[in-house]
C-alpha positions as CSV (number, residue, x, y, z in Angstrom):
1,M,-0.2,7.4,-9.7
2,T,-1.0,10.4,-7.6
3,K,1.4,12.2,-5.4
4,T,-0.6,11.3,-2.4
5,L,-0.6,7.6,-3.3
6,W,3.1,7.7,-3.9
7,S,3.7,9.4,-0.5
8,F,1.6,6.7,1.1
9,L,3.6,3.9,-0.5
10,M,6.9,5.6,0.7
11,E,5.5,5.9,4.2
12,M,4.6,2.2,4.1
13,K,8.2,1.4,3.1
14,K,9.6,3.6,5.8
15,N,7.4,1.9,8.4
16,N,8.3,-1.6,7.1
17,L,4.7,-2.4,6.3
18,T,3.6,-4.9,3.6
19,F,0.5,-5.1,1.5
20,E,-0.9,-7.5,4.1
21,N,-0.9,-4.9,6.8
22,Y,-0.9,-1.6,5.0
23,E,-4.1,-0.6,6.9
24,L,-1.8,0.2,9.8
25,C,-0.1,3.1,7.9
26,P,-1.0,6.4,9.6
27,S,-1.5,8.3,6.3
28,L,-4.2,5.9,5.0
29,N,-6.9,8.5,5.8
30,A,-5.2,11.1,3.6
31,L,-6.1,9.0,0.5
32,S,-9.2,9.8,-1.5
33,P,-11.8,7.1,-2.0
34,E,-10.6,6.5,-5.5
35,E,-7.0,6.1,-4.3
36,K,-8.1,3.6,-1.7
37,V,-9.8,1.5,-4.3
38,I,-6.6,1.5,-6.4
39,L,-4.5,0.6,-3.4
40,N,-6.9,-2.2,-2.3
41,E,-6.9,-3.7,-5.8
42,Y,-3.1,-3.5,-6.1
43,A,-2.6,-4.9,-2.6
44,R,-5.0,-7.8,-3.3
45,S,-3.1,-8.7,-6.4
46,I,0.3,-8.6,-4.7
47,V,-0.8,-10.7,-1.8
48,L,-2.4,-13.3,-4.1
49,E,0.7,-13.5,-6.3
50,N,3.1,-13.7,-3.4
51,E,2.0,-16.4,-1.0
52,A,5.1,-15.9,1.2
53,G,4.2,-12.2,1.8
54,N,5.4,-9.0,0.2
55,E,8.9,-7.9,1.1
56,W,10.3,-4.5,0.1
57,V,13.4,-4.9,-1.9
């Protein structure tokens, strides 16, 4: 995991965003195209696994 991707995930947590609405995170544009692909694949798998939504613990 890259530092940029980690920072993005921490910003998501800070803003109480889930993988169903992570597109609202302001730092999404800071991610490289490769990081966006990784994030999209991870988000899709999380949303599919968790039908009730993804809650930060």
